[in-house]
C-alpha positions as CSV (number, residue, x, y, z in Angstrom):
1,K,-15.1,13.7,-6.2
2,T,-16.9,14.1,-9.5
3,V,-18.6,16.9,-11.4
4,S,-22.0,15.1,-11.2
5,E,-21.7,14.7,-7.5
6,V,-20.8,18.4,-7.1
7,F,-23.9,19.5,-9.0
8,R,-26.1,17.0,-7.3
9,K,-25.1,18.5,-3.9
10,V,-25.6,22.0,-5.3
11,F,-29.1,21.1,-6.5
12,D,-30.0,19.4,-3.2
13,K,-29.0,22.6,-1.4
14,F,-30.5,25.3,-3.6
15,V,-33.4,23.9,-5.6
16,P,-35.8,23.5,-2.7
17,D,-35.3,27.3,-1.9
18,L,-35.4,28.5,-5.6
19,Y,-38.3,26.2,-6.6
20,S,-40.4,25.7,-3.5
21,K,-43.5,24.5,-5.4
22,L,-41.7,22.4,-8.0
23,E,-42.7,19.1,-6.4
24,M,-46.4,20.0,-6.6
25,G,-46.1,20.0,-10.4
26,A,-43.4,17.4,-11.0
27,K,-45.6,14.4,-11.9
28,P,-45.1,13.3,-15.6
29,L,-47.8,14.1,-18.1
30,K,-48.4,12.4,-21.4
31,E,-48.2,14.5,-24.6
32,H,-51.5,16.0,-25.6
33,S,-53.0,15.7,-22.1
34,A,-54.8,19.0,-22.4
35,E,-56.5,17.9,-25.6
36,D,-57.4,14.6,-24.1
37,V,-59.3,16.4,-21.3
38,L,-61.2,18.6,-23.7
39,K,-62.1,15.8,-26.1
40,A,-63.0,13.1,-23.6
41,A,-66.7,12.1,-23.7
42,N,-66.4,11.5,-19.9
43,L,-63.5,11.8,-17.5
44,S,-63.3,8.2,-16.3
45,G,-60.8,6.9,-18.8
46,L,-57.9,9.3,-18.4
47,P,-54.4,8.3,-17.3
48,A,-53.9,7.8,-13.5
49,V,-51.9,11.1,-13.2
50,F,-55.2,13.0,-13.5
51,Y,-56.8,11.4,-10.4
52,E,-56.2,11.6,-6.7
53,G,-53.4,9.6,-5.2
54,P,-49.6,9.9,-4.6
55,D,-48.9,9.9,-8.3
56,G,-51.8,12.0,-9.4
57,Y,-52.7,15.7,-9.5
58,G,-56.3,15.3,-8.4
59,L,-57.6,17.2,-11.4
60,V,-60.5,14.8,-11.7
61,V,-62.5,13.5,-8.8
62,Q,-65.2,10.9,-8.5
63,E,-68.6,11.8,-7.1
64,G,-70.9,8.7,-7.0
65,N,-70.6,7.2,-10.4
66,K,-69.6,10.4,-12.1
67,Y,-66.1,11.8,-12.7
68,L,-65.9,15.6,-12.5
69,P,-63.2,18.2,-13.2
70,N,-61.7,19.4,-9.9
71,R,-61.0,23.1,-9.7
72,D,-59.8,22.6,-6.1
73,A,-56.8,20.5,-7.0
74,P,-53.6,22.1,-5.7
75,V,-52.1,22.9,-9.1
76,A,-55.4,24.3,-10.3
77,K,-55.8,26.5,-7.2
78,E,-52.3,27.9,-7.8
79,I,-53.0,28.9,-11.4
80,M,-56.6,30.1,-10.7
81,A,-55.4,32.3,-7.8
82,Y,-52.9,34.0,-10.2
83,V,-55.6,34.5,-12.9
84,R,-58.0,35.9,-10.3
85,E,-55.4,38.2,-8.8
86,R,-54.5,39.7,-12.1
87,A,-58.1,40.0,-13.2
88,S,-59.0,41.9,-10.0
89,Y,-56.6,44.6,-11.1
90,G,-58.2,44.7,-14.5
91,E,-55.2,43.1,-16.2
92,K,-55.4,40.6,-19.0
93,V,-53.6,37.2,-18.4
94,S,-52.1,35.7,-21.5
95,G,-50.6,32.3,-21.9
96,R,-47.2,34.0,-22.1
97,D,-47.8,35.5,-18.7
98,L,-48.7,32.1,-17.3
99,E,-45.7,30.5,-18.8
100,Q,-43.3,33.1,-17.3
101,R,-45.0,32.8,-13.9
102,F,-45.2,29.0,-13.6
103,C,-42.2,27.8,-15.7
104,G,-39.8,30.1,-13.9
105,L,-38.5,30.5,-10.3
106,N,-40.5,29.1,-7.4
107,Y,-42.4,26.7,-9.7
108,G,-40.4,25.3,-12.6
109,W,-43.4,23.6,-14.1
110,E,-43.7,22.4,-17.7
111,R,-45.9,24.3,-20.2
112,D,-47.9,21.1,-20.8
113,L,-49.0,21.0,-17.2
114,I,-50.2,24.7,-17.4
115,Q,-52.2,23.9,-20.6
116,T,-53.7,20.8,-19.0
117,V,-54.7,22.6,-15.8
118,L,-56.3,25.4,-17.9
119,A,-58.2,22.8,-19.9
120,V,-59.6,21.3,-16.8
121,L,-60.6,24.7,-15.5
122,L,-62.3,25.5,-18.8
123,R,-64.2,22.2,-18.7
124,A,-65.1,23.0,-15.0
125,G,-66.5,26.3,-16.1
126,A,-64.0,28.3,-14.0
127,I,-62.4,30.2,-16.8
128,E,-63.1,31.6,-20.2
129,V,-60.6,31.8,-23.1
130,T,-60.2,34.5,-25.7
131,Y,-58.3,33.7,-28.9
132,Q,-58.2,35.7,-32.1
133,G,-61.1,37.9,-31.0
134,R,-63.4,35.0,-30.0
135,R,-64.4,34.3,-26.5
136,F,-64.9,30.6,-25.5
137,K,-66.7,29.3,-22.5
138,N,-67.6,25.9,-23.8
139,H,-64.8,23.2,-24.2
140,L,-66.9,21.4,-26.8
141,E,-66.2,24.0,-29.5
142,A,-63.4,22.7,-31.7
143,A,-61.9,26.2,-32.0
144,A,-61.6,26.4,-28.2
145,R,-59.0,23.6,-28.2
146,V,-56.4,25.4,-30.3
147,P,-54.8,27.4,-27.4
148,F,-54.4,24.1,-25.5
149,T,-52.6,22.3,-28.4
150,A,-50.4,24.9,-30.1
151,T,-47.7,26.8,-28.3
152,T,-48.0,30.1,-30.2
153,A,-51.8,30.0,-29.8
154,F,-51.5,29.3,-26.1
155,R,-49.1,32.2,-25.6
156,N,-51.3,34.7,-27.5
157,A,-54.6,33.6,-26.0
158,S,-55.9,35.2,-22.8
159,Y,-57.5,33.5,-19.8
160,A,-60.0,35.1,-17.4
161,P,-62.1,33.8,-14.5
162,R,-65.8,33.5,-15.0
163,E,-68.8,33.4,-12.6
164,T,-69.2,29.7,-11.9
165,I,-72.3,27.7,-11.5
166,A,-72.7,26.1,-8.1
167,L,-72.6,22.3,-8.0
168,K,-76.1,22.2,-6.5
169,T,-77.4,24.1,-9.6
170,L,-75.6,21.7,-11.9
171,T,-77.0,18.7,-10.1
172,T,-80.5,20.1,-10.2
173,A,-80.2,20.8,-13.9
174,A,-79.0,17.2,-14.6
175,E,-81.9,15.9,-12.6
176,R,-84.4,18.0,-14.6
177,Y,-82.8,16.9,-17.8
178,E,-83.3,13.2,-16.8
179,E,-86.9,14.0,-15.9
180,I,-87.6,15.5,-19.3
181,T,-85.7,13.0,-21.5
182,G,-85.3,9.8,-19.3
183,Q,-81.6,9.9,-20.0
184,E,-78.6,10.7,-17.8
185,V,-76.1,13.4,-18.4
186,D,-72.7,14.2,-16.9
187,V,-72.8,16.9,-14.1
188,E,-70.8,19.4,-16.1
189,E,-72.0,22.8,-17.4
190,S,-71.0,22.2,-21.1
191,A,-72.4,18.6,-21.2
192,I,-75.7,19.6,-19.7
193,A,-76.1,22.6,-21.9
194,Q,-75.2,20.7,-25.1
195,A,-77.6,17.9,-24.3
196,F,-80.4,20.4,-23.4
197,K,-79.8,22.5,-26.5
198,K,-80.0,19.3,-28.7
199,V,-83.4,18.4,-27.1
200,A,-84.6,22.0,-27.8
201,E,-83.5,21.8,-31.4
202,Q,-85.3,18.5,-31.9
203,E,-88.4,20.0,-30.3
204,Q,-88.2,23.0,-32.6
205,M,-88.1,20.9,-35.7
206,A,-91.1,18.8,-34.5
207,L,-93.0,22.0,-33.5
208,L,-92.9,23.8,-36.8
209,P,-95.6,21.8,-38.7
210,I,-97.8,21.7,-35.6
211,L,-97.7,25.4,-35.0
212,A,-98.5,26.0,-38.7
213,K,-101.6,23.8,-38.4
214,A,-102.7,25.4,-35.2
215,Q,-102.4,28.9,-36.7
216,A,-104.0,27.9,-40.0
217,N,-107.0,26.4,-38.2
218,D,-107.2,29.1,-35.5
219,L,-106.8,26.5,-32.7
220,P,-107.1,27.8,-29.1
221,F,-103.6,26.6,-28.1
222,K,-101.8,28.4,-31.0
223,D,-100.5,31.1,-28.6
224,E,-99.2,28.5,-26.2
225,L,-97.3,26.8,-29.0
226,A,-95.9,30.2,-30.1
227,D,-94.7,30.8,-26.6
228,Y,-93.1,27.4,-26.5
229,Q,-91.3,28.1,-29.8
230,S,-89.9,31.3,-28.3
231,T,-88.7,29.4,-25.2
232,L,-87.0,26.8,-27.4
233,S,-85.3,29.5,-29.4
234,Q,-84.0,31.1,-26.2
235,I,-82.6,27.8,-25.0
236,V,-80.8,27.2,-28.3
237,S,-79.2,30.7,-28.5
238,S,-78.3,31.1,-24.9
239,G,-74.9,30.7,-23.4
240,T,-74.0,27.5,-21.6
241,D,-74.4,29.0,-18.1
242,D,-77.7,30.6,-18.9
243,C,-78.9,27.4,-20.5
244,V,-78.1,25.4,-17.3
245,R,-79.6,27.9,-15.0
246,M,-82.8,27.9,-17.1
247,L,-83.0,24.1,-16.9
248,A,-82.5,24.1,-13.1
249,D,-85.0,26.9,-12.4
250,E,-87.7,26.1,-15.0
251,G,-87.1,22.4,-15.7
252,R,-90.3,21.2,-14.2
253,S,-92.6,23.6,-15.9
254,L,-90.7,23.0,-19.2
255,K,-91.3,19.2,-18.7
256,E,-95.1,19.9,-18.3
257,T,-95.2,22.1,-21.4
258,T,-93.2,19.6,-23.4
259,E,-95.5,16.8,-22.5
260,R,-98.6,18.9,-23.3
261,V,-97.1,19.9,-26.7
262,R,-96.3,16.3,-27.5
263,A,-99.9,15.3,-26.7
264,I,-101.1,18.0,-29.0
265,R,-98.8,16.8,-31.7
266,E,-100.1,13.2,-31.4
267,N,-103.7,14.3,-31.6
268,L,-103.4,17.0,-34.2
269,T,-104.1,14.5,-37.1
270,D,-105.8,15.3,-40.4
271,R,-108.8,13.2,-39.2
272,N,-109.2,15.2,-36.1
273,L,-108.9,18.5,-38.0
274,T,-111.6,17.4,-40.4
275,A,-113.8,16.5,-37.4
276,L,-113.1,19.9,-35.9
277,Q,-114.1,21.7,-39.1
278,R,-117.3,19.7,-39.4
279,A,-118.1,20.5,-35.7
280,R,-117.6,24.2,-36.3
281,A,-119.8,24.0,-39.4
282,V,-122.6,22.3,-37.3
283,I,-122.4,24.9,-34.6
């Protein structure tokens, strides 16, 4: 009897056919949700729409006492499948392509949702982003957030799948980090890599004067310290994925070396060096 009733009936009849996956992405998101995902120190304090449940997307899951990005959430799998399919043909996938695909027929999703899902996938290590000639694999880089917060940047950036690190490797790396430092770290590629690189940088700074003393006094462990310095430099300069794999594979031997170097540092005092010089003179 009314125009609104006519259109409601039309929508009820045709929308399910034209937008078969609309309901999957029809849960309301807060503004700046993508940026919230990238900037969060951990993923436990996000709005309920991020978690599993009737009103959530399941983009974040809880494993034990940790909250992790979930690349297997239905909306994430849809977007990831499209990115992989295009990449398999050697085609670049821009934000404009994603917008045309997922904001149009069959989906009808909002751009904010696409950006938020991509942010979760970046944090999960499932994709890499290229913007203004720079490739980003780490969500902690401030410049990597621009395509997720600005519409023009989002459309001009490109998104590609990357070889992911298995959860078992991430878990092992986190365990090795705790063994070395006594501190816990989130089971995420970027969080583990950042924490491990910070430790390596601190060790580098502490190593410099010790290595100089060892070389100046021709001490027998000078080559061992030089090798350790080379390893630390490799950790600091490596990509996040290589950094995590190195920690998982070589973490125990690195722990032993770190403990030995710290013992050397504690004992390489001026008094002991003087005693060494006198002992050499006596011999």
